[in-house]
Coordinates of C-alpha atoms in Angstrom, one line a residue:
Q1 CA 0.0 0.0 0.0
V2 CA 1.2 3.5 -0.8
Q3 CA 0.4 6.6 1.3
L4 CA 0.6 10.1 -0.1
V5 CA 0.4 13.1 2.3
E6 CA 0.2 16.6 0.9
S7 CA 1.0 19.8 2.9
G8 CA 1.6 23.5 2.2
G9 CA -1.8 24.7 1.1
G10 CA -3.5 27.7 2.5
L11 CA -4.5 31.3 1.7
A12 CA -2.4 33.5 -0.5
Q13 CA -3.0 37.0 -2.0
P14 CA -3.0 37.4 -5.7
G15 CA 0.6 37.7 -6.9
G16 CA 1.8 35.7 -3.9
S17 CA 3.5 32.3 -3.6
L18 CA 2.9 29.0 -1.9
R19 CA 4.8 25.7 -1.9
L20 CA 3.1 22.4 -1.8
S21 CA 4.8 19.2 -0.7
C22 CA 3.8 15.5 -1.2
A23 CA 5.5 12.7 0.7
A24 CA 5.1 9.1 -0.6
S25 CA 5.6 6.1 1.7
G26 CA 4.8 2.4 1.7
S27 CA 5.9 -0.7 -0.1
I28 CA 7.1 1.0 -3.2
F29 CA 9.5 -0.7 -5.6
S30 CA 9.8 2.3 -7.9
I31 CA 8.0 5.5 -8.7
I32 CA 7.3 6.0 -12.4
S33 CA 5.9 9.5 -12.3
M34 CA 4.6 12.1 -9.9
A35 CA 2.1 14.8 -10.6
W36 CA -0.1 17.5 -9.2
Y37 CA -3.8 17.8 -10.1
R38 CA -6.3 20.3 -9.0
Q39 CA -10.1 20.6 -8.8
A40 CA -12.0 23.8 -8.4
P41 CA -15.6 23.9 -7.2
G42 CA -18.0 22.8 -9.9
K43 CA -15.1 21.8 -12.2
E44 CA -13.5 18.6 -13.2
R45 CA -10.1 17.6 -11.9
E46 CA -7.3 18.8 -14.1
S47 CA -3.6 18.1 -14.5
V48 CA -1.4 20.9 -13.3
A49 CA 2.2 19.5 -13.6
R50 CA 3.9 16.1 -14.0
I51 CA 7.5 14.9 -13.5
T52 CA 9.0 11.6 -14.5
S53 CA 11.7 9.5 -12.9
S54 CA 14.2 11.1 -15.2
N55 CA 13.0 14.6 -14.2
N56 CA 11.2 15.4 -17.5
T57 CA 8.4 17.8 -16.7
N58 CA 5.3 19.2 -18.3
Y59 CA 2.8 21.8 -17.3
A60 CA -0.7 22.9 -18.0
N61 CA -0.7 26.0 -20.2
S62 CA -2.4 27.9 -17.4
V63 CA 0.5 27.5 -15.0
K64 CA 3.5 27.6 -17.3
G65 CA 6.1 30.1 -16.2
R66 CA 4.5 30.4 -12.8
F67 CA 4.6 26.9 -11.2
T68 CA 7.6 24.6 -10.9
I69 CA 7.4 20.9 -10.1
S70 CA 10.4 19.1 -8.6
R71 CA 11.1 15.9 -6.8
D72 CA 13.5 14.3 -4.3
N73 CA 13.8 10.7 -5.5
A74 CA 15.9 9.6 -2.5
N75 CA 13.3 10.7 0.0
R76 CA 10.2 10.2 -2.2
W77 CA 9.1 13.8 -2.0
M78 CA 7.5 16.0 -4.6
Y79 CA 7.1 19.8 -4.6
L80 CA 5.1 22.4 -6.4
Q81 CA 6.4 25.9 -6.2
M82 CA 3.5 28.3 -7.1
N83 CA 4.4 31.9 -7.9
S84 CA 2.4 34.8 -9.2
L85 CA -0.8 33.1 -7.9
K86 CA -4.1 34.1 -9.4
P87 CA -7.6 33.8 -8.0
E88 CA -8.3 31.2 -10.7
D89 CA -5.6 29.0 -9.1
T90 CA -8.0 28.4 -6.2
A91 CA -8.7 24.7 -5.9
V92 CA -8.0 21.5 -4.0
Y93 CA -4.6 20.3 -5.1
Y94 CA -4.0 16.5 -5.2
C95 CA -0.7 14.6 -5.3
N96 CA -0.7 11.7 -7.8
V97 CA 1.8 9.0 -8.1
V98 CA 2.2 6.1 -10.6
A99 CA 4.2 3.5 -8.7
L100 CA 5.2 -0.1 -9.0
T101 CA 4.4 -2.0 -5.9
E102 CA 2.8 -5.5 -6.4
S103 CA 1.7 -4.1 -9.7
L104 CA 1.7 -0.7 -11.5
K105 CA -0.9 1.5 -9.9
N106 CA -2.1 5.0 -9.7
Y107 CA -2.3 6.6 -6.2
W108 CA -3.9 9.8 -4.9
G109 CA -3.4 12.0 -1.8
Q110 CA -6.2 13.4 0.2
G111 CA -5.8 16.9 -1.2
T112 CA -4.8 20.3 0.2
Q113 CA -6.8 23.5 -0.2
V114 CA -5.2 26.5 -2.0
T115 CA -7.2 29.7 -1.9
V116 CA -6.0 32.9 -3.7
S117 CA -7.9 35.9 -2.6
S118 CA -7.3 39.5 -1.4

């Protein structure tokens, strides 16, 4: 079983910054990719950023140039540095991991709220 715990959400003003963290633990043989998703009220969950085991990254167009995803492979941590935050970034942010345990599976964290408001 894999556990994902997010932290770092909260309230930020427009133009401000927040840093999200995700810690993965459990019986993991290897992590294939890690990603951040978000879901705003009344909207579908959407991909924000993804990073592979070789540190290749991709971002949603809406966050390019403002958000940076990174990972610490040794300690199984993932981060999302969010700068120049906008009110439309308000959402619950979820950590997602594709990991090889007994088989290749997709895992989700419980989510952390990010609110951007003045």
